[in-house]
Amino acid sequence: FFLWWFNEFNSDYIMSDAGEEEVRGICVRDVAADDFIAAYAEHLKNSDKFELPVWADLVKTGVFKELAPYGEDWYYTRAASIARKVYLRPGVGVGMLQKWYGGNYRRGARTEHFRKANSGIIRSVMIQLENMKVIENLPSGGRRMTRVGQQDLDRIAGAVFHDNEE
């Protein structure tokens, strides 16, 4: 049974050798990052398994920031972004995510230098996602998505894709 992808014109369908069209599953790569992160953050906010830490309104996201985040839901947004990063790059750890969320430390008239992001926020998000069985530890270090977590993220990505389509 030979399947070929109809990439040029319509990437949502698979053509089989018999000629009928089958709907292809939508994954996280198929939707825009900001739309997916907003939808997954809303899902985490409505979930009773993922809770906001008591210190979330007091911390900065990095030493290079002057102020804490303004939005009330910034922790859920960061958690959704971290879950998307782990989905796209299995084996990613806290250190690599610190580099990803880091930025330039502007020191007034002196030259600016790169600084990593706060590791405590990233680690607490990853621990909560592990407790929800969305991600798991790798024996070689880093984290990857579980089967349940991948299905969960793909389901939300499909909902986002179909909402944007309409």
PDB file of C-alpha atoms in Angstrom:
ATOM      1  CA  PHE A   1       0.000   0.000   0.000  1.00  0.00           C
ATOM      2  CA  PHE A   2       1.923   3.001  -1.273  1.00  0.00           C
ATOM      3  CA  LEU A   3       1.180   6.494   0.045  1.00  0.00           C
ATOM      4  CA  TRP A   4       2.610   9.656  -1.432  1.00  0.00           C
ATOM      5  CA  TRP A   5       2.345  13.132  -0.005  1.00  0.00           C
ATOM      6  CA  PHE A   6       0.595  15.790  -1.974  1.00  0.00           C
ATOM      7  CA  ASN A   7       3.008  18.525  -0.826  1.00  0.00           C
ATOM      8  CA  GLU A   8       2.767  21.112  -3.562  1.00  0.00           C
ATOM      9  CA  PHE A   9      -0.860  22.175  -3.282  1.00  0.00           C
ATOM     10  CA  ASN A  10      -2.531  20.624  -0.276  1.00  0.00           C
ATOM     11  CA  SER A  11      -0.450  19.309   2.609  1.00  0.00           C
ATOM     12  CA  ASP A  12      -3.509  18.290   4.639  1.00  0.00           C
ATOM     13  CA  TYR A  13      -4.315  15.239   2.567  1.00  0.00           C
ATOM     14  CA  ILE A  14      -2.564  11.985   1.737  1.00  0.00           C
ATOM     15  CA  MET A  15      -3.288  10.418  -1.633  1.00  0.00           C
ATOM     16  CA  SER A  16      -3.312   6.638  -1.666  1.00  0.00           C
ATOM     17  CA  ASP A  17      -2.622   4.556  -4.748  1.00  0.00           C
ATOM     18  CA  ALA A  18      -6.367   3.876  -5.068  1.00  0.00           C
ATOM     19  CA  GLY A  19      -7.005   7.610  -5.501  1.00  0.00           C
ATOM     20  CA  GLU A  20      -9.012   8.378  -2.347  1.00  0.00           C
ATOM     21  CA  GLU A  21      -7.988  11.185  -0.022  1.00  0.00           C
ATOM     22  CA  GLU A  22      -7.260  10.615   3.655  1.00  0.00           C
ATOM     23  CA  VAL A  23      -6.926  13.416   6.194  1.00  0.00           C
ATOM     24  CA  ARG A  24      -3.393  13.720   7.597  1.00  0.00           C
ATOM     25  CA  GLY A  25      -2.968  14.260  11.322  1.00  0.00           C
ATOM     26  CA  ILE A  26      -2.021  17.784  12.326  1.00  0.00           C
ATOM     27  CA  CYS A  27       0.994  18.126  14.611  1.00  0.00           C
ATOM     28  CA  VAL A  28       2.588  21.054  16.450  1.00  0.00           C
ATOM     29  CA  ARG A  29       4.877  21.846  13.488  1.00  0.00           C
ATOM     30  CA  ASP A  30       1.851  22.577  11.284  1.00  0.00           C
ATOM     31  CA  VAL A  31       0.504  25.524  13.283  1.00  0.00           C
ATOM     32  CA  ALA A  32       1.934  28.956  14.063  1.00  0.00           C
ATOM     33  CA  ALA A  33       3.911  29.071  17.303  1.00  0.00           C
ATOM     34  CA  ASP A  34       2.081  31.992  18.895  1.00  0.00           C
ATOM     35  CA  ASP A  35      -1.361  30.518  18.190  1.00  0.00           C
ATOM     36  CA  PHE A  36      -0.377  27.145  19.605  1.00  0.00           C
ATOM     37  CA  ILE A  37       1.299  28.607  22.689  1.00  0.00           C
ATOM     38  CA  ALA A  38      -1.761  30.736  23.475  1.00  0.00           C
ATOM     39  CA  ALA A  39      -4.084  27.733  23.127  1.00  0.00           C
ATOM     40  CA  TYR A  40      -1.901  25.394  25.190  1.00  0.00           C
ATOM     41  CA  ALA A  41      -1.426  28.062  27.880  1.00  0.00           C
ATOM     42  CA  GLU A  42      -5.209  28.345  28.145  1.00  0.00           C
ATOM     43  CA  HIS A  43      -5.414  24.545  28.407  1.00  0.00           C
ATOM     44  CA  LEU A  44      -2.833  24.526  31.218  1.00  0.00           C
ATOM     45  CA  LYS A  45      -4.634  27.353  33.006  1.00  0.00           C
ATOM     46  CA  ASN A  46      -7.915  25.424  32.933  1.00  0.00           C
ATOM     47  CA  SER A  47      -6.205  22.193  34.014  1.00  0.00           C
ATOM     48  CA  ASP A  48      -6.366  21.357  37.702  1.00  0.00           C
ATOM     49  CA  LYS A  49      -3.049  19.455  37.569  1.00  0.00           C
ATOM     50  CA  PHE A  50      -0.944  22.500  36.632  1.00  0.00           C
ATOM     51  CA  GLU A  51      -0.871  25.179  39.295  1.00  0.00           C
ATOM     52  CA  LEU A  52       0.711  28.592  39.593  1.00  0.00           C
ATOM     53  CA  PRO A  53       3.529  28.766  42.200  1.00  0.00           C
ATOM     54  CA  VAL A  54       3.158  31.244  45.043  1.00  0.00           C
ATOM     55  CA  TRP A  55       6.334  33.069  43.971  1.00  0.00           C
ATOM     56  CA  ALA A  56       5.199  33.603  40.361  1.00  0.00           C
ATOM     57  CA  ASP A  57       4.250  37.257  40.894  1.00  0.00           C
ATOM     58  CA  LEU A  58       7.586  38.114  42.552  1.00  0.00           C
ATOM     59  CA  VAL A  59      10.306  36.726  40.255  1.00  0.00           C
ATOM     60  CA  LYS A  60      12.031  38.102  37.187  1.00  0.00           C
ATOM     61  CA  THR A  61      12.608  35.739  34.280  1.00  0.00           C
ATOM     62  CA  GLY A  62      16.306  36.582  34.145  1.00  0.00           C
ATOM     63  CA  VAL A  63      19.026  38.737  35.648  1.00  0.00           C
ATOM     64  CA  PHE A  64      19.000  40.846  32.482  1.00  0.00           C
ATOM     65  CA  LYS A  65      15.395  41.944  33.062  1.00  0.00           C
ATOM     66  CA  GLU A  66      14.523  45.036  35.036  1.00  0.00           C
ATOM     67  CA  LEU A  67      10.981  44.040  35.991  1.00  0.00           C
ATOM     68  CA  ALA A  68       8.894  40.934  36.508  1.00  0.00           C
ATOM     69  CA  PRO A  69       6.466  40.015  33.693  1.00  0.00           C
ATOM     70  CA  TYR A  70       3.350  42.195  33.545  1.00  0.00           C
ATOM     71  CA  GLY A  71       0.756  39.613  32.495  1.00  0.00           C
ATOM     72  CA  GLU A  72      -1.026  37.448  35.020  1.00  0.00           C
ATOM     73  CA  ASP A  73      -0.779  34.367  32.800  1.00  0.00           C
ATOM     74  CA  TRP A  74       2.918  34.652  31.943  1.00  0.00           C
ATOM     75  CA  TYR A  75       3.781  31.419  33.777  1.00  0.00           C
ATOM     76  CA  TYR A  76       1.292  29.401  31.726  1.00  0.00           C
ATOM     77  CA  THR A  77       2.608  30.999  28.537  1.00  0.00           C
ATOM     78  CA  ARG A  78       6.188  30.105  29.464  1.00  0.00           C
ATOM     79  CA  ALA A  79       5.098  26.550  30.325  1.00  0.00           C
ATOM     80  CA  ALA A  80       3.379  26.167  26.952  1.00  0.00           C
ATOM     81  CA  SER A  81       6.458  27.503  25.208  1.00  0.00           C
ATOM     82  CA  ILE A  82       8.706  25.063  27.087  1.00  0.00           C
ATOM     83  CA  ALA A  83       6.393  22.153  26.234  1.00  0.00           C
ATOM     84  CA  ARG A  84       6.542  23.149  22.554  1.00  0.00           C
ATOM     85  CA  LYS A  85      10.349  23.355  22.681  1.00  0.00           C
ATOM     86  CA  VAL A  86      10.607  19.886  24.232  1.00  0.00           C
ATOM     87  CA  TYR A  87       8.203  18.552  21.580  1.00  0.00           C
ATOM     88  CA  LEU A  88      10.260  19.987  18.714  1.00  0.00           C
ATOM     89  CA  ARG A  89      13.695  19.119  20.149  1.00  0.00           C
ATOM     90  CA  PRO A  90      13.723  15.918  22.226  1.00  0.00           C
ATOM     91  CA  GLY A  91      16.631  15.784  24.647  1.00  0.00           C
ATOM     92  CA  VAL A  92      16.532  19.476  25.490  1.00  0.00           C
ATOM     93  CA  GLY A  93      17.475  20.283  29.072  1.00  0.00           C
ATOM     94  CA  VAL A  94      17.293  23.180  31.487  1.00  0.00           C
ATOM     95  CA  GLY A  95      20.626  24.617  30.327  1.00  0.00           C
ATOM     96  CA  MET A  96      19.650  24.778  26.676  1.00  0.00           C
ATOM     97  CA  LEU A  97      16.334  26.375  27.555  1.00  0.00           C
ATOM     98  CA  GLN A  98      18.174  28.919  29.705  1.00  0.00           C
ATOM     99  CA  LYS A  99      20.152  29.898  26.623  1.00  0.00           C
ATOM    100  CA  TRP A 100      17.018  30.046  24.506  1.00  0.00           C
ATOM    101  CA  TYR A 101      15.140  32.343  26.906  1.00  0.00           C
ATOM    102  CA  GLY A 102      18.245  34.401  27.744  1.00  0.00           C
ATOM    103  CA  GLY A 103      18.998  37.865  26.449  1.00  0.00           C
ATOM    104  CA  ASN A 104      21.359  40.807  26.515  1.00  0.00           C
ATOM    105  CA  TYR A 105      22.178  42.338  29.874  1.00  0.00           C
ATOM    106  CA  ARG A 106      22.283  46.065  29.178  1.00  0.00           C
ATOM    107  CA  ARG A 107      24.660  47.694  31.627  1.00  0.00           C
ATOM    108  CA  GLY A 108      24.185  51.375  30.911  1.00  0.00           C
ATOM    109  CA  ALA A 109      27.101  52.963  29.067  1.00  0.00           C
ATOM    110  CA  ARG A 110      29.167  49.759  29.270  1.00  0.00           C
ATOM    111  CA  THR A 111      28.957  47.019  26.645  1.00  0.00           C
ATOM    112  CA  GLU A 112      26.114  44.576  26.891  1.00  0.00           C
ATOM    113  CA  HIS A 113      26.675  40.872  27.549  1.00  0.00           C
ATOM    114  CA  PHE A 114      24.506  37.815  27.070  1.00  0.00           C
ATOM    115  CA  ARG A 115      22.977  36.340  30.198  1.00  0.00           C
ATOM    116  CA  LYS A 116      21.030  33.114  30.616  1.00  0.00           C
ATOM    117  CA  ALA A 117      17.445  33.047  31.847  1.00  0.00           C
ATOM    118  CA  ASN A 118      16.300  32.003  35.313  1.00  0.00           C
ATOM    119  CA  SER A 119      16.738  28.239  35.677  1.00  0.00           C
ATOM    120  CA  GLY A 120      14.349  27.916  38.625  1.00  0.00           C
ATOM    121  CA  ILE A 121      11.323  28.895  36.542  1.00  0.00           C
ATOM    122  CA  ILE A 122      12.251  26.482  33.758  1.00  0.00           C
ATOM    123  CA  ARG A 123      12.931  23.654  36.195  1.00  0.00           C
ATOM    124  CA  SER A 124       9.666  24.173  38.091  1.00  0.00           C
ATOM    125  CA  VAL A 125       7.700  24.151  34.824  1.00  0.00           C
ATOM    126  CA  MET A 126       9.428  20.951  33.719  1.00  0.00           C
ATOM    127  CA  ILE A 127       8.763  19.264  37.062  1.00  0.00           C
ATOM    128  CA  GLN A 128       5.059  20.121  36.827  1.00  0.00           C
ATOM    129  CA  LEU A 129       4.913  18.859  33.234  1.00  0.00           C
ATOM    130  CA  GLU A 130       6.589  15.630  34.385  1.00  0.00           C
ATOM    131  CA  ASN A 131       3.997  15.233  37.126  1.00  0.00           C
ATOM    132  CA  MET A 132       1.285  15.678  34.488  1.00  0.00           C
ATOM    133  CA  LYS A 133       2.995  12.909  32.427  1.00  0.00           C
ATOM    134  CA  VAL A 134       3.521  15.303  29.487  1.00  0.00           C
ATOM    135  CA  ILE A 135       7.330  15.037  29.451  1.00  0.00           C
ATOM    136  CA  GLU A 136       9.796  12.512  30.858  1.00  0.00           C
ATOM    137  CA  ASN A 137      13.474  12.375  31.785  1.00  0.00           C
ATOM    138  CA  LEU A 138      15.970  10.784  29.419  1.00  0.00           C
ATOM    139  CA  PRO A 139      18.690   8.541  30.843  1.00  0.00           C
ATOM    140  CA  SER A 140      21.312  10.491  28.869  1.00  0.00           C
ATOM    141  CA  GLY A 141      20.053  13.814  30.258  1.00  0.00           C
ATOM    142  CA  GLY A 142      17.395  16.211  29.055  1.00  0.00           C
ATOM    143  CA  ARG A 143      13.709  15.606  28.524  1.00  0.00           C
ATOM    144  CA  ARG A 144      11.378  14.347  25.832  1.00  0.00           C
ATOM    145  CA  MET A 145       7.638  14.100  25.287  1.00  0.00           C
ATOM    146  CA  THR A 146       5.733  11.081  26.482  1.00  0.00           C
ATOM    147  CA  ARG A 147       3.243   9.406  24.193  1.00  0.00           C
ATOM    148  CA  VAL A 148       0.365  10.906  26.169  1.00  0.00           C
ATOM    149  CA  GLY A 149       1.949  14.361  26.041  1.00  0.00           C
ATOM    150  CA  GLN A 150       2.515  14.157  22.303  1.00  0.00           C
ATOM    151  CA  GLN A 151      -1.102  13.138  21.735  1.00  0.00           C
ATOM    152  CA  ASP A 152      -2.259  15.991  23.967  1.00  0.00           C
ATOM    153  CA  LEU A 153      -0.191  18.609  22.129  1.00  0.00           C
ATOM    154  CA  ASP A 154      -1.187  17.233  18.715  1.00  0.00           C
ATOM    155  CA  ARG A 155      -4.866  17.357  19.690  1.00  0.00           C
ATOM    156  CA  ILE A 156      -4.564  21.015  20.703  1.00  0.00           C
ATOM    157  CA  ALA A 157      -2.574  21.787  17.534  1.00  0.00           C
ATOM    158  CA  GLY A 158      -5.354  20.199  15.472  1.00  0.00           C
ATOM    159  CA  ALA A 159      -7.942  22.348  17.219  1.00  0.00           C
ATOM    160  CA  VAL A 160      -5.851  25.473  16.575  1.00  0.00           C
ATOM    161  CA  PHE A 161      -5.368  24.489  12.923  1.00  0.00           C
ATOM    162  CA  HIS A 162      -9.094  23.964  12.350  1.00  0.00           C
ATOM    163  CA  ASP A 163      -9.965  27.230  14.166  1.00  0.00           C
ATOM    164  CA  ASN A 164      -7.572  29.161  11.921  1.00  0.00           C
ATOM    165  CA  GLU A 165      -8.915  27.394   8.842  1.00  0.00           C
ATOM    166  CA  GLU A 166     -12.465  28.631   9.434  1.00  0.00           C
TER     167      GLU A 166
END
